[in-house]
Amino acid sequence: QVQLVESGGGLVQPGGSLRLSCAASGNIFTIFHMGWHREIPGKDRELVASITNGGTTNYADAVKGRFTVSRDSAKNTVWLQMNSLKPEDTAIYYCYVDYAPPGSYPRIYWGQGTQVTVSS
């Protein structure tokens, strides 16, 4: 069993900042990468940012230069620092972990999501 505790969403004005956090726990042998997707109502989820256990990052073009993902591998925790927020960033942000349980195959587990709203 795996758990993801996700927090940090909220309402901010354009140009403001938020920091999301996500902590993974449970029956995990290794984590390959963690990060966030976001979902706009009526649309599919899209990758926002991810980071491997070794620290390699990946960002959507729309957030490059504004968002920064970081991690503490010892704590299985990731953070998403979101700066210069735009109304277009409004979405539900879902943390995920790509991991392997002990003696089993890789799989992805999703958090419950946190709402980010950017509005004047």
mmCIF file with all atom_site columns, N, CA, C and O in Angstrom, residues 1-2 26-32 98-108:
data_model
loop_
_atom_site.group_PDB
_atom_site.id
_atom_site.type_symbol
_atom_site.label_atom_id
_atom_site.label_alt_id
_atom_site.label_comp_id
_atom_site.label_asym_id
_atom_site.label_entity_id
_atom_site.label_seq_id
_atom_site.pdbx_PDB_ins_code
_atom_site.Cartn_x
_atom_site.Cartn_y
_atom_site.Cartn_z
_atom_site.occupancy
_atom_site.B_iso_or_equiv
_atom_site.pdbx_formal_charge
_atom_site.auth_seq_id
_atom_site.auth_comp_id
_atom_site.auth_asym_id
_atom_site.auth_atom_id
_atom_site.pdbx_PDB_model_num
ATOM 1  N N  . GLN A 1 1   ? 0.833  -1.178 0.000   1.00 0.00 ? 1   GLN A N  1
ATOM 2  C CA . GLN A 1 1   ? 0.000  0.000  0.000   1.00 0.00 ? 1   GLN A CA 1
ATOM 3  C C  . GLN A 1 1   ? 0.881  1.245  0.000   1.00 0.00 ? 1   GLN A C  1
ATOM 4  O O  . GLN A 1 1   ? 1.888  1.302  0.701   1.00 0.00 ? 1   GLN A O  1
ATOM 5  N N  . VAL A 1 2   ? 0.486  2.229  -0.800  1.00 0.00 ? 2   VAL A N  1
ATOM 6  C CA . VAL A 1 2   ? 1.202  3.485  -0.922  1.00 0.00 ? 2   VAL A CA 1
ATOM 7  C C  . VAL A 1 2   ? 0.250  4.625  -0.618  1.00 0.00 ? 2   VAL A C  1
ATOM 8  O O  . VAL A 1 2   ? -0.935 4.578  -0.963  1.00 0.00 ? 2   VAL A O  1
ATOM 9  N N  . GLY A 1 26  ? 4.766  4.238  2.412   1.00 0.00 ? 26  GLY A N  1
ATOM 10 C CA . GLY A 1 26  ? 4.183  2.925  2.251   1.00 0.00 ? 26  GLY A CA 1
ATOM 11 C C  . GLY A 1 26  ? 5.186  1.910  1.750   1.00 0.00 ? 26  GLY A C  1
ATOM 12 O O  . GLY A 1 26  ? 6.389  2.033  1.968   1.00 0.00 ? 26  GLY A O  1
ATOM 13 N N  . ASN A 1 27  ? 4.664  0.920  1.062   1.00 0.00 ? 27  ASN A N  1
ATOM 14 C CA . ASN A 1 27  ? 5.456  -0.222 0.632   1.00 0.00 ? 27  ASN A CA 1
ATOM 15 C C  . ASN A 1 27  ? 6.164  0.097  -0.681  1.00 0.00 ? 27  ASN A C  1
ATOM 16 O O  . ASN A 1 27  ? 5.744  -0.323 -1.758  1.00 0.00 ? 27  ASN A O  1
ATOM 17 N N  . ILE A 1 28  ? 7.255  0.832  -0.573  1.00 0.00 ? 28  ILE A N  1
ATOM 18 C CA . ILE A 1 28  ? 8.013  1.296  -1.730  1.00 0.00 ? 28  ILE A CA 1
ATOM 19 C C  . ILE A 1 28  ? 9.418  0.736  -1.669  1.00 0.00 ? 28  ILE A C  1
ATOM 20 O O  . ILE A 1 28  ? 10.115 0.908  -0.667  1.00 0.00 ? 28  ILE A O  1
ATOM 21 N N  . PHE A 1 29  ? 9.821  0.086  -2.738  1.00 0.00 ? 29  PHE A N  1
ATOM 22 C CA . PHE A 1 29  ? 11.198 -0.370 -2.850  1.00 0.00 ? 29  PHE A CA 1
ATOM 23 C C  . PHE A 1 29  ? 12.081 0.701  -3.483  1.00 0.00 ? 29  PHE A C  1
ATOM 24 O O  . PHE A 1 29  ? 13.158 1.003  -2.969  1.00 0.00 ? 29  PHE A O  1
ATOM 25 N N  . THR A 1 30  ? 11.627 1.275  -4.577  1.00 0.00 ? 30  THR A N  1
ATOM 26 C CA . THR A 1 30  ? 12.371 2.332  -5.226  1.00 0.00 ? 30  THR A CA 1
ATOM 27 C C  . THR A 1 30  ? 11.402 3.260  -5.945  1.00 0.00 ? 30  THR A C  1
ATOM 28 O O  . THR A 1 30  ? 10.333 2.840  -6.395  1.00 0.00 ? 30  THR A O  1
ATOM 29 N N  . ILE A 1 31  ? 11.770 4.526  -6.024  1.00 0.00 ? 31  ILE A N  1
ATOM 30 C CA . ILE A 1 31  ? 11.020 5.528  -6.761  1.00 0.00 ? 31  ILE A CA 1
ATOM 31 C C  . ILE A 1 31  ? 11.822 5.929  -7.990  1.00 0.00 ? 31  ILE A C  1
ATOM 32 O O  . ILE A 1 31  ? 13.000 6.271  -7.884  1.00 0.00 ? 31  ILE A O  1
ATOM 33 N N  . PHE A 1 32  ? 11.176 5.888  -9.127  1.00 0.00 ? 32  PHE A N  1
ATOM 34 C CA . PHE A 1 32  ? 11.835 6.275  -10.373 1.00 0.00 ? 32  PHE A CA 1
ATOM 35 C C  . PHE A 1 32  ? 11.717 7.776  -10.608 1.00 0.00 ? 32  PHE A C  1
ATOM 36 O O  . PHE A 1 32  ? 12.702 8.428  -10.948 1.00 0.00 ? 32  PHE A O  1
ATOM 37 N N  . ASP A 1 98  ? 5.988  7.336  -9.555  1.00 0.00 ? 98  ASP A N  1
ATOM 38 C CA . ASP A 1 98  ? 6.299  6.177  -10.377 1.00 0.00 ? 98  ASP A CA 1
ATOM 39 C C  . ASP A 1 98  ? 7.280  5.344  -9.562  1.00 0.00 ? 98  ASP A C  1
ATOM 40 O O  . ASP A 1 98  ? 8.416  5.771  -9.350  1.00 0.00 ? 98  ASP A O  1
ATOM 41 N N  . TYR A 1 99  ? 6.826  4.196  -9.125  1.00 0.00 ? 99  TYR A N  1
ATOM 42 C CA . TYR A 1 99  ? 7.600  3.438  -8.152  1.00 0.00 ? 99  TYR A CA 1
ATOM 43 C C  . TYR A 1 99  ? 7.443  1.951  -8.381  1.00 0.00 ? 99  TYR A C  1
ATOM 44 O O  . TYR A 1 99  ? 6.605  1.497  -9.163  1.00 0.00 ? 99  TYR A O  1
ATOM 45 N N  . ALA A 1 100 ? 8.256  1.190  -7.670  1.00 0.00 ? 100 ALA A N  1
ATOM 46 C CA . ALA A 1 100 ? 8.154  -0.261 -7.653  1.00 0.00 ? 100 ALA A CA 1
ATOM 47 C C  . ALA A 1 100 ? 8.045  -0.734 -6.214  1.00 0.00 ? 100 ALA A C  1
ATOM 48 O O  . ALA A 1 100 ? 8.904  -0.401 -5.388  1.00 0.00 ? 100 ALA A O  1
ATOM 49 N N  . PRO A 1 101 ? 7.015  -1.500 -5.890  1.00 0.00 ? 101 PRO A N  1
ATOM 50 C CA . PRO A 1 101 ? 6.981  -2.147 -4.585  1.00 0.00 ? 101 PRO A CA 1
ATOM 51 C C  . PRO A 1 101 ? 8.066  -3.212 -4.500  1.00 0.00 ? 101 PRO A C  1
ATOM 52 O O  . PRO A 1 101 ? 8.593  -3.652 -5.524  1.00 0.00 ? 101 PRO A O  1
ATOM 53 N N  . PRO A 1 102 ? 8.407  -3.654 -3.306  1.00 0.00 ? 102 PRO A N  1
ATOM 54 C CA . PRO A 1 102 ? 9.415  -4.718 -3.196  1.00 0.00 ? 102 PRO A CA 1
ATOM 55 C C  . PRO A 1 102 ? 9.003  -5.958 -3.970  1.00 0.00 ? 102 PRO A C  1
ATOM 56 O O  . PRO A 1 102 ? 7.883  -6.451 -3.829  1.00 0.00 ? 102 PRO A O  1
ATOM 57 N N  . GLY A 1 103 ? 9.899  -6.423 -4.815  1.00 0.00 ? 103 GLY A N  1
ATOM 58 C CA . GLY A 1 103 ? 9.670  -7.651 -5.551  1.00 0.00 ? 103 GLY A CA 1
ATOM 59 C C  . GLY A 1 103 ? 8.580  -7.592 -6.596  1.00 0.00 ? 103 GLY A C  1
ATOM 60 O O  . GLY A 1 103 ? 8.118  -8.649 -7.046  1.00 0.00 ? 103 GLY A O  1
ATOM 61 N N  . SER A 1 104 ? 8.172  -6.402 -7.006  1.00 0.00 ? 104 SER A N  1
ATOM 62 C CA . SER A 1 104 ? 7.074  -6.266 -7.947  1.00 0.00 ? 104 SER A CA 1
ATOM 63 C C  . SER A 1 104 ? 7.441  -5.320 -9.081  1.00 0.00 ? 104 SER A C  1
ATOM 64 O O  . SER A 1 104 ? 8.549  -4.797 -9.156  1.00 0.00 ? 104 SER A O  1
ATOM 65 N N  . TYR A 1 105 ? 6.470  -5.095 -9.956  1.00 0.00 ? 105 TYR A N  1
ATOM 66 C CA . TYR A 1 105 ? 6.694  -4.331 -11.167 1.00 0.00 ? 105 TYR A CA 1
ATOM 67 C C  . TYR A 1 105 ? 6.444  -2.846 -10.931 1.00 0.00 ? 105 TYR A C  1
ATOM 68 O O  . TYR A 1 105 ? 5.728  -2.470 -10.003 1.00 0.00 ? 105 TYR A O  1
ATOM 69 N N  . PRO A 1 106 ? 7.003  -1.996 -11.775 1.00 0.00 ? 106 PRO A N  1
ATOM 70 C CA . PRO A 1 106 ? 6.764  -0.557 -11.627 1.00 0.00 ? 106 PRO A CA 1
ATOM 71 C C  . PRO A 1 106 ? 5.303  -0.196 -11.855 1.00 0.00 ? 106 PRO A C  1
ATOM 72 O O  . PRO A 1 106 ? 4.598  -0.825 -12.654 1.00 0.00 ? 106 PRO A O  1
ATOM 73 N N  . ARG A 1 107 ? 4.855  0.843  -11.176 1.00 0.00 ? 107 ARG A N  1
ATOM 74 C CA . ARG A 1 107 ? 3.493  1.311  -11.303 1.00 0.00 ? 107 ARG A CA 1
ATOM 75 C C  . ARG A 1 107 ? 3.424  2.775  -10.886 1.00 0.00 ? 107 ARG A C  1
ATOM 76 O O  . ARG A 1 107 ? 4.371  3.310  -10.297 1.00 0.00 ? 107 ARG A O  1
ATOM 77 N N  . ILE A 1 108 ? 2.311  3.395  -11.180 1.00 0.00 ? 108 ILE A N  1
ATOM 78 C CA . ILE A 1 108 ? 2.088  4.799  -10.858 1.00 0.00 ? 108 ILE A CA 1
ATOM 79 C C  . ILE A 1 108 ? 0.927  4.913  -9.884  1.00 0.00 ? 108 ILE A C  1
ATOM 80 O O  . ILE A 1 108 ? -0.101 4.248  -10.038 1.00 0.00 ? 108 ILE A O  1
#
